[in-house]
Short mmCIF file of C-alpha atoms in Angstrom, two decimals:
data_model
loop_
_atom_site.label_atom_id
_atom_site.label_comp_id
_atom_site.label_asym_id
_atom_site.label_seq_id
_atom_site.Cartn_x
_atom_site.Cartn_y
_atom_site.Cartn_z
CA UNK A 1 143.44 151.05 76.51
CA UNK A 2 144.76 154.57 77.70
CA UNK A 3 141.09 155.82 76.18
CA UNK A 4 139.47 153.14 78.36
CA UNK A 5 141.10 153.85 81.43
CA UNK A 6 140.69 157.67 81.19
CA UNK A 7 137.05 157.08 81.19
CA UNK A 8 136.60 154.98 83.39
CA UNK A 9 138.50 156.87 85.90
CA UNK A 10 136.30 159.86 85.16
CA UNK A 11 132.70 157.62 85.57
CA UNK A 12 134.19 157.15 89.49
CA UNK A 13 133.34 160.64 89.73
CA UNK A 14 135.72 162.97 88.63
CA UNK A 15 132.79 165.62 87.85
CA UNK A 16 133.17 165.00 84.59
CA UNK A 17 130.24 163.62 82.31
CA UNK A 18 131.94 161.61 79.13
CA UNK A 19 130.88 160.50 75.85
CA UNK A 20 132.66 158.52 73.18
CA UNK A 21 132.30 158.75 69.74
CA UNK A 22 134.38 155.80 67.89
CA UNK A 23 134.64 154.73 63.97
CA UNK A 24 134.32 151.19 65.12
CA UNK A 25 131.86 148.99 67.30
CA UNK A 26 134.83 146.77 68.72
CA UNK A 27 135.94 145.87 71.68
CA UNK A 28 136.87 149.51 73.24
CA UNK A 29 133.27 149.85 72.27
CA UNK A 30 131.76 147.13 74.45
CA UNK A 31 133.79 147.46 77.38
CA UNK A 32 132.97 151.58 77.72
CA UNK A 33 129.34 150.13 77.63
CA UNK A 34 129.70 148.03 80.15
CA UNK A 35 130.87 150.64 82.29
CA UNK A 36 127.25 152.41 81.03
CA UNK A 37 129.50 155.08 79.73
CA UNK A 38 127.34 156.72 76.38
CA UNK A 39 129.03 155.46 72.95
CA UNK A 40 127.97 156.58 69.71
CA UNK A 41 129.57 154.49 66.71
CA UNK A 42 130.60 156.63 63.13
CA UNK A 43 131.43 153.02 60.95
CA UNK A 44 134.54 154.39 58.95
CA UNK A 45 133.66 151.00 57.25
CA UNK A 46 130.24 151.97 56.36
CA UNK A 47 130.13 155.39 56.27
CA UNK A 48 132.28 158.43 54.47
CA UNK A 49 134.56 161.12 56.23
CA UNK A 50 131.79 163.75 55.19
CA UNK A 51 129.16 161.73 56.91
CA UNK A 52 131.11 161.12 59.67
CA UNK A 53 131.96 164.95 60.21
CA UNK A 54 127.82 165.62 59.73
CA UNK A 55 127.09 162.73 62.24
CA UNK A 56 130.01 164.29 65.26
CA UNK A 57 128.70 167.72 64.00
CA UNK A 58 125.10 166.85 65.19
CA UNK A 59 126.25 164.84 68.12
CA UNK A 60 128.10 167.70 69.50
CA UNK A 61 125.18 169.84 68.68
CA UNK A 62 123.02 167.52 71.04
CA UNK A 63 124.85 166.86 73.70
CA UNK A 64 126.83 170.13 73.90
CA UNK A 65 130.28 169.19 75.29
CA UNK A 66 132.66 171.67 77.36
CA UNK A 67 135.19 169.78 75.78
CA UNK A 68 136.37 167.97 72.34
CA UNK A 69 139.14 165.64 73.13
CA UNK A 70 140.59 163.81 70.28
CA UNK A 71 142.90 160.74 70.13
CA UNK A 72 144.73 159.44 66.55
CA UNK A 73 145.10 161.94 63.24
CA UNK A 74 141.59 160.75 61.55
CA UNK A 75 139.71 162.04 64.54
CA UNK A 76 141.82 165.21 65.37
CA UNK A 77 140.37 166.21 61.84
CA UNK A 78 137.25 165.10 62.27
CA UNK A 79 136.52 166.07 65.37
CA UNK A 80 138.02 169.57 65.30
CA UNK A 81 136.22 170.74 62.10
CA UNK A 82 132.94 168.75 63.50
CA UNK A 83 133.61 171.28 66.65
CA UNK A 84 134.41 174.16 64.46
CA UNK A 85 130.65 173.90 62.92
CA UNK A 86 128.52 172.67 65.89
CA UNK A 87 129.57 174.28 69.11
CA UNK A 88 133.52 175.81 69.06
CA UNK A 89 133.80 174.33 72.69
CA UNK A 90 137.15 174.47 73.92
CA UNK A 91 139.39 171.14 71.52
CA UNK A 92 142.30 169.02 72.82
CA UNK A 93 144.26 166.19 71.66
CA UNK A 94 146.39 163.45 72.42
CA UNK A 95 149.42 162.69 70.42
CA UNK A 96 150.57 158.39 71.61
CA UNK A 97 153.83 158.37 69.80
CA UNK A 98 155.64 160.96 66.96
CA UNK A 99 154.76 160.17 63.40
CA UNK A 100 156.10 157.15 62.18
CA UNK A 101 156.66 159.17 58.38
CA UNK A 102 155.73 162.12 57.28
CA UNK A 103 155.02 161.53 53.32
CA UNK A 104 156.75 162.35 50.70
CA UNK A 105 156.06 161.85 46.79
CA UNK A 106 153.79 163.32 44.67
CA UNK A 107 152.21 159.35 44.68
CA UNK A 108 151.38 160.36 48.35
CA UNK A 109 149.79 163.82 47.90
CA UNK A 110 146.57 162.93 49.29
CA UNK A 111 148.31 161.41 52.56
CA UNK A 112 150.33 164.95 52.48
CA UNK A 113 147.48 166.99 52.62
CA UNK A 114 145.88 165.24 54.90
CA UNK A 115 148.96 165.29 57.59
CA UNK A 116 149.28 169.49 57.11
CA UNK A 117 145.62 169.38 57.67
CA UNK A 118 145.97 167.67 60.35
CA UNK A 119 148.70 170.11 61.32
CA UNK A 120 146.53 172.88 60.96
CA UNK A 121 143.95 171.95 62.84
CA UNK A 122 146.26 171.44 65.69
CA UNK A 123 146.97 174.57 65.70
CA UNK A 124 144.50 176.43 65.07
CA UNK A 125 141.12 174.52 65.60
CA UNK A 126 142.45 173.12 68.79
CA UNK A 127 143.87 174.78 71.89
CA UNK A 128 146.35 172.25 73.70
CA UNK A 129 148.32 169.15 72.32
CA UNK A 130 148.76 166.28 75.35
CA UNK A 131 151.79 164.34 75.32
CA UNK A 132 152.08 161.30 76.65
CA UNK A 133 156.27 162.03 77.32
CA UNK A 134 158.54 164.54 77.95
CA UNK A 135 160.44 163.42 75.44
CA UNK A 136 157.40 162.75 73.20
CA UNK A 137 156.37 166.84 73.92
CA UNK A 138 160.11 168.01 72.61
CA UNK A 139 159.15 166.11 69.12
CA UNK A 140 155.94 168.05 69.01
CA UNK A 141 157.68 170.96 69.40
CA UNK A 142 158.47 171.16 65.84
CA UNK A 143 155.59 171.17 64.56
CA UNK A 144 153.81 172.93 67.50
CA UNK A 145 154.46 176.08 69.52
CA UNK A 146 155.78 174.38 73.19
CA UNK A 147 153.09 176.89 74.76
CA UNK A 148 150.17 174.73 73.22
CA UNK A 149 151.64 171.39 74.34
CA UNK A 150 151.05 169.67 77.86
CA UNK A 151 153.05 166.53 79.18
CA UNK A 152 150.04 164.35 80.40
CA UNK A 153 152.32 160.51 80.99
CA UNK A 154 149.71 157.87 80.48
CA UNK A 155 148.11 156.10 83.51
CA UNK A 156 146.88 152.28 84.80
CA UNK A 157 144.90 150.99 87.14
CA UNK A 158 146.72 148.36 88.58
CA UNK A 159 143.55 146.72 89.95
CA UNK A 160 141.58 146.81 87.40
CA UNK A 161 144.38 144.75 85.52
CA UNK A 162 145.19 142.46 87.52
CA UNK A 163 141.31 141.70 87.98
CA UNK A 164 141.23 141.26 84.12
CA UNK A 165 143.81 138.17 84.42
CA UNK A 166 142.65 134.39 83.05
CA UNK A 167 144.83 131.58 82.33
CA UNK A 168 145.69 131.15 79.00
CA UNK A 169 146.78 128.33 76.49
CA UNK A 170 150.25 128.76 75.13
CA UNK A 171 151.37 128.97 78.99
CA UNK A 172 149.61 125.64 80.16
CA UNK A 173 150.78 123.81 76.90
CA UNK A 174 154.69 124.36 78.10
CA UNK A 175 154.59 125.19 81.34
CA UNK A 176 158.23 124.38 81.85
CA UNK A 177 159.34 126.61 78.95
CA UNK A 178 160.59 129.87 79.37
CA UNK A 179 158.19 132.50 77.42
CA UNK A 180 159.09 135.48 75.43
CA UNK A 181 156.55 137.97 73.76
CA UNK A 182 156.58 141.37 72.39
CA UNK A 183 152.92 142.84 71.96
CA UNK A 184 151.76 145.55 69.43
CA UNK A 185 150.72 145.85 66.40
CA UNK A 186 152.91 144.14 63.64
CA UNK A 187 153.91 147.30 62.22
CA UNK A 188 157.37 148.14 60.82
CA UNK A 189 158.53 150.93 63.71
CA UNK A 190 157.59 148.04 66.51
CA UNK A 191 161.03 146.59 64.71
CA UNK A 192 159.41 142.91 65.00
CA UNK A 193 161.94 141.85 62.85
CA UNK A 194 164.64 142.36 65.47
CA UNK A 195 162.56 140.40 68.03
CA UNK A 196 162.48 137.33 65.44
CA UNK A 197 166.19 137.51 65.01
CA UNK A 198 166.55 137.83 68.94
CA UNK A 199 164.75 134.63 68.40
CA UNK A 200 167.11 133.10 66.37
CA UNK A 201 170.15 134.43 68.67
CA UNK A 202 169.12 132.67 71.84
CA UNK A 203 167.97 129.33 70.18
CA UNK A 204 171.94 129.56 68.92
CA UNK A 205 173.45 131.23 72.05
CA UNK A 206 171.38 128.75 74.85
CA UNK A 207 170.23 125.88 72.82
CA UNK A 208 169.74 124.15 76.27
CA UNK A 209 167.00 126.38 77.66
CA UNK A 210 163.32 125.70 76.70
CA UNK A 211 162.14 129.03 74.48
CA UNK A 212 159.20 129.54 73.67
CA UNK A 213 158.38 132.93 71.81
CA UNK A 214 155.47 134.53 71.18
CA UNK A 215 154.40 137.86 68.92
CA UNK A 216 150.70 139.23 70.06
CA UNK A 217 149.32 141.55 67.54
CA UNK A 218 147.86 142.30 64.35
CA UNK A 219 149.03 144.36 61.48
CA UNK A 220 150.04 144.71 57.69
CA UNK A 221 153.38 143.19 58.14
CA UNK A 222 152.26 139.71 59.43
CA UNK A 223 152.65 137.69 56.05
CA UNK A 224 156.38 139.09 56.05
CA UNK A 225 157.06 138.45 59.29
CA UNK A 226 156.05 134.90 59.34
CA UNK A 227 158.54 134.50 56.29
CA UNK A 228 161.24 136.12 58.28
CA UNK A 229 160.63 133.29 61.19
CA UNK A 230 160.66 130.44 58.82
CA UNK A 231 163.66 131.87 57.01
CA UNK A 232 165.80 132.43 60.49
CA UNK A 233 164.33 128.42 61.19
CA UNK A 234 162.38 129.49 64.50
CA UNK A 235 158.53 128.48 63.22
CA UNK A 236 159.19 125.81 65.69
CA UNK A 237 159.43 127.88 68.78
CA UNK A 238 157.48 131.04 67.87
CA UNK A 239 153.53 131.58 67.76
CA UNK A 240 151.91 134.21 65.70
CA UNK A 241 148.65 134.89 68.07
CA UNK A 242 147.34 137.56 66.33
CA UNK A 243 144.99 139.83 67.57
CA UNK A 244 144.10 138.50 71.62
CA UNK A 245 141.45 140.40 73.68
CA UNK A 246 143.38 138.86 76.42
CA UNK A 247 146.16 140.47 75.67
CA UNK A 248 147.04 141.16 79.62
CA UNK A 249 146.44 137.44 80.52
CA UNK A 250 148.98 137.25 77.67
CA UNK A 251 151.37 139.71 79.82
CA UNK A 252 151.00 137.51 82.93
CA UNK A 253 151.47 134.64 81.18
CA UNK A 254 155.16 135.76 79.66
CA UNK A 255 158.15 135.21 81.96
CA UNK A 256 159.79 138.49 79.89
CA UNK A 257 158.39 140.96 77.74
CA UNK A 258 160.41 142.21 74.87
CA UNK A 259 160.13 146.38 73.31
CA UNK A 260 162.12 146.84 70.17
CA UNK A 261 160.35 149.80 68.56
CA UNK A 262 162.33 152.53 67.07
CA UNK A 263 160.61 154.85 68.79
CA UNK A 264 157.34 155.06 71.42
CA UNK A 265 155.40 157.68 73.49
CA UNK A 266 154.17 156.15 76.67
CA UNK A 267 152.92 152.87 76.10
CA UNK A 268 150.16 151.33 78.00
CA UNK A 269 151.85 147.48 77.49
CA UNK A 270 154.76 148.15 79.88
CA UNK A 271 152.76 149.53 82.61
CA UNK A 272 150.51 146.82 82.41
CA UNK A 273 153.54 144.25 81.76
CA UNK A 274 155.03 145.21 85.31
CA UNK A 275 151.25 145.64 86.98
CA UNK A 276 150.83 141.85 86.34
CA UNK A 277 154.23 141.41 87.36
CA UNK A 278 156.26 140.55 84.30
CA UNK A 279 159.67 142.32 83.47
CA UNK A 280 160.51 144.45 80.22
CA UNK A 281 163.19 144.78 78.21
CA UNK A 282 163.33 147.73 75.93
CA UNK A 283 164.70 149.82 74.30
CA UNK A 284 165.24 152.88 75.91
CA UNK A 285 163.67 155.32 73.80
CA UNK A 286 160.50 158.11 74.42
CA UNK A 287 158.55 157.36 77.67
CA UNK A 288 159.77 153.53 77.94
CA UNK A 289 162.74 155.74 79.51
CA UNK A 290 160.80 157.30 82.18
CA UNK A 291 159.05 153.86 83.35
CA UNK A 292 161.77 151.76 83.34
CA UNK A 293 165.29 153.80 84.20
CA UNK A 294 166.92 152.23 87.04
CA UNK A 295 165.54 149.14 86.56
CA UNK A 296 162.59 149.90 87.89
CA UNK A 297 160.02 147.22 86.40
CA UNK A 298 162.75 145.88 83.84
CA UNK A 299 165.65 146.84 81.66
CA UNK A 300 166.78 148.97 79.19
CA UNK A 301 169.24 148.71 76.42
CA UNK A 302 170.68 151.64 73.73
CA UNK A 303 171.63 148.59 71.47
CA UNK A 304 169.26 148.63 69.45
CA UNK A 305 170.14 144.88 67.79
CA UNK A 306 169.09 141.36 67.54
CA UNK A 307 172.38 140.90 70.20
CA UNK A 308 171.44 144.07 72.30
CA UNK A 309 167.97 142.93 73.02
CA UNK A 310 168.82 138.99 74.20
CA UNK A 311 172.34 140.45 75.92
CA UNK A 312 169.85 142.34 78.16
CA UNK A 313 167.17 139.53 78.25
CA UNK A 314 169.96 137.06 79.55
CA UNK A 315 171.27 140.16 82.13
CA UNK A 316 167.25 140.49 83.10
CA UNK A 317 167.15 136.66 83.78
CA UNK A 318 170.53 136.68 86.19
CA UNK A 319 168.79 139.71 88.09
CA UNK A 320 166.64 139.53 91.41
CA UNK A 321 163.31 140.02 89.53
CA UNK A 322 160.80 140.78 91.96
CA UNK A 323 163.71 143.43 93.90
CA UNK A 324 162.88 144.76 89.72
CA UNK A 325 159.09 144.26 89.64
CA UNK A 326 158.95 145.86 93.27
CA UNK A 327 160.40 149.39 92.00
CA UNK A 328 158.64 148.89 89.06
CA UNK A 329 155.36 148.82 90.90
CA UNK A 330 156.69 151.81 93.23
CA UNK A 331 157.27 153.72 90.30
CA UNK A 332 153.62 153.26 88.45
CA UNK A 333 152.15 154.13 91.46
CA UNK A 334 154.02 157.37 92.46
CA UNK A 335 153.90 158.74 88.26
CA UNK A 336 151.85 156.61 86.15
CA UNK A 337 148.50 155.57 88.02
CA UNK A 338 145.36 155.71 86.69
CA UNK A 339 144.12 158.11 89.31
CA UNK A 340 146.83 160.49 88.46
CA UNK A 341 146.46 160.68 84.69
CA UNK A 342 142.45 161.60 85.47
CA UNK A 343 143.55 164.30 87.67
CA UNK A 344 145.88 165.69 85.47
CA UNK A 345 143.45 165.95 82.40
CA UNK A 346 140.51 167.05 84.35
CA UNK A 347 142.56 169.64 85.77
CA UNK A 348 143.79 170.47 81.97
CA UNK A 349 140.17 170.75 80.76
CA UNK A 350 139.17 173.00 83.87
CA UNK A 351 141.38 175.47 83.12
CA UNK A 352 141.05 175.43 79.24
CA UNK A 353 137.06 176.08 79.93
CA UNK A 354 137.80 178.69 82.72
CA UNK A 355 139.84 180.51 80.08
CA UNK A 356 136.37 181.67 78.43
CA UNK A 357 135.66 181.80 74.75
CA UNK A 358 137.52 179.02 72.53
CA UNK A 359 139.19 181.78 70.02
CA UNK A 360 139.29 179.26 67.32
CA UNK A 361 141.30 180.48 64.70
CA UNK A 362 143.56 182.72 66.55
CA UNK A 363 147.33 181.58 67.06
CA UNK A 364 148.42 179.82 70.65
CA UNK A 365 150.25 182.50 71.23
CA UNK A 366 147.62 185.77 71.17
CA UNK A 367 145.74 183.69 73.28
CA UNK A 368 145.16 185.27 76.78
CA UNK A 369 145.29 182.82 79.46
#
């Protein structure tokens, strides 16, 4: 979504002329078209990392970019060597969120060599790491030099949001329900588990209220989830949706949005959350901090428990809601617009090209700038 919106922004006419290369034809795929911004698709499904670094290699060769900017570890690799062989324009990336583990084991030696290559060609193949959080830019500071990092918060555009909003089912089948979702992929640091026994804790604590709960996402830890529901006895009152391409109708829909992870960069889902005008709670960890301190847009919580999270749902419930949706709304569009972000990295990429020559190779820090 941040990907999308970054592009978009720059189409309006940011003098910038993009082009995406992606490893799958999916949805970020069709909607960039739509927009008749260029996409060229590498199928990681269909095609090897070798071809895939020949096929960005001739790309860049063609269309001869000013800048390489990469987003998730696959394609800081990819792209950076791919760069290193075609045209050594000036590279960036984007780090969303620390690394959930770095491996260990000689069983996961492969995965280690990949993550120092990946290391390496952050800092040497590439000439500025964007973080998404201040807080998010002091983790990358141990494995970067804080000279080669930028603090870049993510962006949305409210309109374009709201604009994107249709009814959906779970809402009108209990519309006199109160409805409780956490969104993200079902992976183990978006602590899922925690939401489920949340779950559990209110249908206890205020048996008399209508729940409904809801988990919107995909990932490898679905199958145990969905045991951990039917063990706490909450299949009843919680939906596993899945993947959703409507996942901000889903957001509208929600009377409270739930963040449990154990740690986060600057996630798009609470901007758009309090864009469509639902509330957060979260945890207040990484850049959820910086979007939602004073409860602007929702609430955060340091207890980091089952309890923690519905103690703070039922405190977000007794609260004047729109007086929290109104700051929250104040406070995307003073730091965290779309606009903004645009701005930001255009201005980023302007002065990485003005620097001259790429030095690829040579250390942040004999870099002239």
């Amino acid at each position: 979504m941040q990907l999308f919106t970054l592009l978009t922004q720059f189409a309006k006419g940011a003098g910038i002329q993009p082009h995406a290369a992606l490893m799958n034809d999916g949805e970020l795929a069709r909607r960039l078209r739509a927009q008749s911004i260029p996409v060229t698709i590498f199928d990681e499904t269909q095609f090897s990392g070798l071809a895939i670094l020949r096929g960005l290699r001739n790309l860049m060769r063609d269309f001869k970019p000013d800048i390489v900017h990469t987003h998730r570890q696959k394609e800081h690799v990819l792209g950076s060597i791919a760069n290193l062989l075609a045209t050594r324009s000036k590279s960036v990336r984007t780090c969303h969120g620390a690394p959930e583990h770095k491996p260990r084991g000689f069983g996961k030696l492969h995965k280690r060599l990949f993550y120092t290559l990946d290391l390496w060609c952050g800092r040497f193949l590439q000439q500025r790491v964007i973080a998404v959080s201040a807080a998010l830019g002091q983790a990358l500071s141990a494995d970067f030099r804080p000279q080669h990092i930028s603090i870049i918060d993510n962006g949305v555009d409210v309109e374009a949001v709201r604009a994107s909003i249709t009814p959906v089912d779970f809402r009108t089948q209990a519309p006199n329900c109160i409805h409780v979702g956490i969104v993200g992929r079902l992976e183990k640091v978006k602590r899922v588990d925690l939401f489920l026994e949340m779950c559990a804790l209110l249908q206890r604590e205020a048996p008399a209220k209508a729940w409904r709960f809801h988990v919107i996402g995909e990932g490898s830890h679905r199958k145990n989830l969905e045991r951990c529901a039917n063990a706490l006895g909450i299949e009843g009152v919680v939906t596993f949706h899945g993947h959703r391409s409507d996942s901000v109708a889903c957001l509208a829909a929600l009377d409270a949005l739930v963040m449990c992870s154990d740690h986060e960069g600057m996630p798009m889902t609470p901007l758009e959350s309090i864009a469509v005008g639902t509330p957060v709670v979260a945890h207040d960890v990484g850049g959820l901090h910086d979007i939602l301190s004073g409860q602007a847009g929702g609430i955060l919580t340091n207890d980091h428990t089952a309890a923690g999270y519905a103690h703070a749902l039922v405190a977000l419930r007794d609260t004047d809601q729109a007086a929290v949706i109104a700051r929250g709304m104040a406070r995307i569009l003073k730091d965290f617009s779309a606009s903004a972000n645009a701005e930001k990295t255009a201005a980023l990429y302007r002065s990485l090209v003005s620097d001259g020559p790429s030095n690829i190779g040579v250390p942040s820090d004999r870099i002239n700038r």
